[in-house]
Amino acid sequence: MNNAQPLAQIQRPIVLAGAGKMGGAMLSGWLARGLEPRGVSVIEPDPSDEIRALVTMGVRLNPSPGDTGSVATLVVALKPQMFREAGAGLKAFAGPSTLVVSIMAGTPIAAIEQVCGGAVVRAMPNTPAAIGRGITVAVAATNVSGPQREVADALLRATGSVEWIDDEQLMDAVTAVSGSGPAYVFLLAEELARAGVAAGLPAGLAEKLARETVAGSGELLHRSQSPAATLRQNVTSPGGTTAAALGVLMGPDGLQQLMTRAVAAATRRSRELAK
Ligand SMILES: NC(=O)c1ccc[n+]([C@@H]2O[C@H](COP(=O)([O-])OP(=O)(O)OC[C@H]3O[C@@H](n4cnc5c(N)ncnc54)[C@H](OP(=O)(O)O)[C@@H]3O)[C@@H](O)[C@H]2O)c1
């Protein structure tokens, strides 16, 4: 996470299209990491108060294409359906050598190239990006240069870690694991709390125990070098209470089978959405 190109040295101007949850998190990460606000333009029809406040720092809001000059990097953080409707308006911001970084789910490189042109990097972040703890998977089109790939890497790393892949087909499975994955973890917290209530705990206490257990265990996993399986084994005494629960969770039709089916369903849906 720390070997990224310093953002202060990145070629500008950078145009961010869509400053919603994810685009806004990226912009905050860039500015916190030294990107010069005057080098950033934001295209956003309904800017939040936070985004409006950045204008006083020098960020430009809704410039016309003629005002931005030759754009080095265009970051597209629109909803995919918005892109289909409004993407053509972005074409004016991108020249043939503009790096176009898209974080839109289920939108293939070819579709982005068709609308925006440029040299496209397709990326899939996830929601812990909002606290700088996301993981993003990125894939570059063949016309993306080495230096452009470094720029994309640095911009994406502002919200967490980045993994690069060569095969765009893997993006559907990536979406199913890390893109949608935070929802599975939140569901785990919900169901652990519900099970606690079923076991006799007051709802408020069950919710707090489940929440802190999921959050604390996630942090432990994050800080540890050990695989998740080792951490699990470390807290499972033979014949103990944890072993009794894991006998259910790891039994036939247990979590492994359930998770495999869930990820396969999300992968299939991602493929369908890309059509
Ligand atoms: N959030 C996540 O966890 C997550 C994870 C992985 C990938 N993504 C991807 O990130 C992208 C953005 O998601 P999000 O959650 O950040 O959505 P979002 O909060 O709805 O952000 C999209 C933003 O784009 C704005 N917008 C609408 N039309 C526009 C136009 N013509 N030009 C410029 N901006 C326009 C929207 O404004 P209005 O509010 O006025 O419509 C909104 O502020 C999606 O493609 C999603 O697949 C998100």
XYZ file of C-alpha atoms and ligand atoms in Angstrom:
323
model
C 0.000 0.000 0.000
C 2.941 2.359 0.439
C 4.867 1.774 -2.777
C 2.474 3.881 -4.848
C 3.652 6.800 -6.921
C 3.305 9.983 -4.809
C 0.126 11.669 -5.974
C 1.684 15.137 -5.839
C 3.795 14.174 -8.872
C 1.007 12.701 -10.952
C 0.318 14.248 -14.324
C -2.752 16.490 -14.350
C -5.463 17.468 -15.028
C -7.522 14.638 -13.611
C -11.273 14.613 -14.221
C -13.534 12.646 -11.891
C -16.960 11.849 -13.369
C -19.380 10.975 -10.572
C -18.572 12.044 -7.010
C -21.010 9.782 -5.163
C -20.020 7.292 -2.470
C -17.124 5.673 -4.292
C -15.978 8.643 -6.391
C -16.137 10.870 -3.292
C -14.073 8.367 -1.261
C -11.458 8.251 -4.015
C -11.269 12.035 -4.242
C -10.807 12.370 -0.451
C -8.059 9.728 -0.612
C -6.258 11.530 -3.439
C -6.311 14.906 -1.695
C -5.204 13.339 1.605
C -2.267 11.822 -0.272
C -1.064 15.093 -1.693
C -2.831 15.468 -5.031
C -2.921 19.173 -5.909
C -6.634 20.182 -5.726
C -6.224 22.643 -8.613
C -5.362 19.726 -10.856
C -8.718 17.998 -10.272
C -12.079 18.646 -11.917
C -15.265 16.957 -10.759
C -18.280 16.370 -12.982
C -21.247 15.838 -10.685
C -24.789 17.117 -11.249
C -25.731 16.906 -7.576
C -22.598 17.562 -5.504
C -22.709 16.897 -1.752
C -21.768 19.664 0.699
C -18.398 17.924 1.166
C -17.687 18.060 -2.566
C -18.837 21.705 -2.774
C -16.474 22.563 0.092
C -13.531 21.264 -1.934
C -14.105 24.037 -4.456
C -12.638 26.499 -1.935
C -9.465 24.361 -1.952
C -9.215 24.696 -5.719
C -11.072 21.639 -7.042
C -13.082 22.634 -10.138
C -16.716 21.661 -10.256
C -18.528 20.899 -13.516
C -16.167 22.610 -15.952
C -16.940 22.418 -19.634
C -14.604 20.213 -21.693
C -12.977 23.285 -23.250
C -11.964 24.539 -19.768
C -10.010 21.485 -18.658
C -7.373 21.409 -21.412
C -5.954 18.051 -22.429
C -7.056 15.600 -19.744
C -4.341 13.198 -18.513
C -6.715 10.938 -16.593
C -10.495 10.553 -16.564
C -11.867 8.522 -13.646
C -15.391 7.236 -14.240
C -17.313 6.515 -11.027
C -20.865 6.628 -12.392
C -23.455 3.922 -11.889
C -23.333 1.656 -14.946
C -26.890 2.608 -15.968
C -25.953 6.324 -15.783
C -22.951 5.600 -17.976
C -25.177 4.112 -20.647
C -27.308 7.289 -20.604
C -24.730 10.004 -19.963
C -21.377 8.408 -20.849
C -21.272 9.979 -24.309
C -20.971 13.402 -22.633
C -17.623 12.245 -21.207
C -16.149 11.629 -24.635
C -15.319 15.338 -24.909
C -13.040 15.047 -21.856
C -10.975 12.147 -23.204
C -8.438 12.248 -26.035
C -6.866 9.153 -27.613
C -4.020 9.176 -25.074
C -6.154 9.934 -21.988
C -5.994 7.273 -19.289
C -9.596 6.297 -18.491
C -9.987 4.536 -15.124
C -13.433 3.023 -14.651
C -14.711 1.584 -11.397
C -18.123 0.703 -12.821
C -19.321 -2.770 -11.947
C -20.090 -5.080 -14.859
C -18.934 -2.625 -17.528
C -16.346 -4.234 -19.816
C -13.262 -2.463 -21.169
C -14.694 -2.691 -24.704
C -17.866 -0.810 -23.685
C -15.848 1.956 -22.010
C -13.521 2.239 -25.033
C -16.522 2.508 -27.301
C -18.011 5.417 -25.351
C -14.925 7.307 -24.094
C -11.999 6.137 -26.243
C -8.631 6.530 -24.508
C -6.546 3.906 -22.729
C -8.834 2.061 -20.326
C -8.141 0.539 -16.924
C -11.143 -1.299 -15.492
C -11.173 -1.610 -11.712
C -13.431 -3.126 -9.069
C -13.117 -1.501 -5.638
C -15.173 -2.406 -2.580
C -16.976 -0.415 0.059
C -14.270 -0.373 2.810
C -12.623 2.093 0.379
C -14.668 4.679 2.299
C -12.253 4.230 5.235
C -9.124 3.654 3.151
C -9.312 -0.119 3.729
C -10.737 -1.274 0.423
C -9.269 -3.771 -1.973
C -9.388 -3.009 -5.676
C -8.702 -5.388 -8.536
C -7.615 -3.778 -11.819
C -7.087 -4.895 -15.400
C -5.568 -2.761 -18.155
C -6.379 -2.663 -21.872
C -3.408 -3.467 -24.121
C -2.908 0.203 -25.132
C -2.354 1.356 -21.516
C 1.321 2.368 -21.157
C 3.519 1.404 -18.197
C 3.487 4.953 -16.784
C -0.325 5.128 -17.166
C -0.655 1.860 -15.291
C 1.429 3.359 -12.478
C -0.847 6.403 -12.375
C -3.935 4.177 -12.202
C -2.306 2.110 -9.474
C -1.506 5.210 -7.404
C -5.018 6.649 -7.783
C -6.688 3.356 -6.842
C -4.285 2.738 -3.942
C -5.555 5.917 -2.262
C -8.508 3.860 -0.969
C -6.659 0.685 0.059
C -4.687 -2.066 -1.639
C -4.658 -2.989 -5.327
C -4.233 -6.280 -7.174
C -3.680 -6.407 -10.944
C -4.927 -9.205 -13.156
C -4.308 -9.872 -16.857
C -7.534 -11.681 -17.699
C -10.611 -9.435 -17.754
C -12.879 -12.505 -17.633
C -11.897 -12.912 -13.966
C -13.640 -9.637 -13.116
C -16.993 -11.408 -12.685
C -15.562 -13.686 -9.976
C -13.667 -10.751 -8.452
C -16.935 -8.831 -8.258
C -18.565 -11.837 -6.583
C -15.788 -12.192 -3.968
C -14.466 -8.748 -3.015
C -16.958 -6.393 -4.689
C -20.034 -7.988 -3.152
C -18.129 -9.614 -0.257
C -18.641 -6.841 2.326
C -22.392 -7.556 2.182
C -21.741 -11.211 3.069
C -19.731 -10.117 6.096
C -22.455 -7.693 7.193
C -24.958 -10.529 6.827
C -22.741 -12.666 9.059
C -22.987 -9.970 11.757
C -26.778 -9.803 11.323
C -27.250 -13.552 11.553
C -24.847 -13.966 14.478
C -26.911 -11.379 16.362
C -30.184 -13.099 15.413
C -28.796 -16.444 16.579
C -27.728 -14.799 19.842
C -31.298 -13.617 20.414
C -32.536 -17.143 19.652
C -30.069 -18.405 22.278
C -31.619 -16.067 24.873
C -29.617 -12.811 24.698
C -31.315 -9.387 24.756
C -31.357 -7.966 21.187
C -29.138 -4.955 21.954
C -26.469 -7.069 23.592
C -26.575 -9.706 20.839
C -26.154 -7.009 18.197
C -23.208 -5.442 20.012
C -21.494 -8.793 20.555
C -21.950 -9.794 16.917
C -20.794 -6.434 15.570
C -17.656 -6.240 17.716
C -16.844 -9.893 17.065
C -16.971 -9.452 13.294
C -15.093 -6.136 13.412
C -12.446 -7.334 15.881
C -11.893 -10.620 14.065
C -11.556 -8.747 10.770
C -8.940 -6.484 12.327
C -7.086 -9.486 13.770
C -7.077 -11.131 10.348
C -5.847 -7.868 8.816
C -2.958 -7.543 11.257
C -1.962 -11.209 11.297
C 0.351 -12.914 8.819
C -1.418 -16.237 9.448
C -4.036 -17.695 7.095
C -7.656 -17.454 8.258
C -7.712 -21.247 8.747
C -4.831 -21.030 11.254
C -6.529 -18.254 13.213
C -9.682 -20.374 13.302
C -7.783 -23.468 14.480
C -6.041 -21.375 17.169
C -9.397 -20.644 18.833
C -10.890 -24.134 18.452
C -10.126 -26.541 21.309
C -11.012 -30.152 20.540
C -14.366 -31.006 22.084
C -15.019 -27.382 23.069
C -17.805 -24.913 22.358
C -16.283 -23.487 19.162
C -15.750 -27.015 17.817
C -19.422 -27.761 18.470
C -20.493 -24.754 16.375
C -17.955 -25.459 13.632
C -19.288 -29.004 13.414
C -22.498 -27.405 12.153
C -20.925 -24.641 10.036
C -18.419 -27.012 8.422
C -20.779 -29.944 8.105
C -22.601 -31.145 4.988
C -24.432 -28.208 3.361
C -22.444 -25.949 5.661
C -20.859 -22.585 4.986
C -18.460 -23.904 2.323
C -21.273 -25.196 0.119
C -23.424 -22.143 0.836
C -20.626 -19.670 0.058
C -19.662 -21.521 -3.121
C -23.269 -21.277 -4.314
C -23.545 -17.624 -3.312
C -20.325 -16.623 -5.114
C -21.341 -18.637 -8.181
C -24.718 -16.814 -8.227
C -23.014 -13.407 -8.001
C -20.504 -14.384 -10.712
C -23.349 -15.451 -13.014
C -25.238 -12.211 -12.335
C -22.131 -10.133 -13.058
C -21.794 -11.916 -16.438
C -25.467 -11.264 -17.224
C -25.192 -7.563 -16.328
C -22.182 -7.138 -18.627
C -24.205 -8.252 -21.683
N -20.230 1.648 -3.595
C -19.535 0.524 -3.692
O -19.294 -0.195 -2.741
C -18.960 0.086 -5.026
C -18.136 -1.042 -5.085
C -17.592 -1.428 -6.310
C -17.869 -0.689 -7.450
N -18.685 0.388 -7.349
C -18.979 1.101 -8.573
O -18.755 2.456 -8.406
C -19.658 3.186 -9.250
C -20.283 4.306 -8.433
O -21.012 3.729 -7.348
P -21.444 4.596 -6.086
O -21.868 3.634 -5.035
O -20.361 5.590 -5.788
O -22.724 5.309 -6.719
P -23.338 6.736 -6.389
O -23.091 7.083 -4.966
O -24.736 6.761 -6.922
O -22.410 7.706 -7.269
C -22.608 8.008 -8.621
C -22.565 9.534 -8.768
O -22.569 9.930 -10.144
C -23.424 11.058 -10.263
N -23.928 11.292 -11.639
C -25.123 11.000 -12.157
N -25.192 11.354 -13.473
C -24.022 11.902 -13.765
C -23.482 12.483 -14.956
N -24.172 12.561 -16.074
N -22.213 12.958 -14.907
C -21.505 12.888 -13.793
N -21.964 12.357 -12.627
C -23.216 11.861 -12.607
C -24.537 10.752 -9.312
O -25.251 11.928 -9.028
P -26.811 11.805 -8.540
O -26.728 11.345 -7.134
O -27.327 13.173 -8.737
O -27.464 10.786 -9.456
C -23.764 10.210 -8.108
O -23.318 11.244 -7.266
C -20.695 2.182 -9.748
O -20.440 1.890 -11.108
C -20.452 0.960 -8.930
O -20.655 -0.193 -9.703
C -19.227 0.810 -6.171
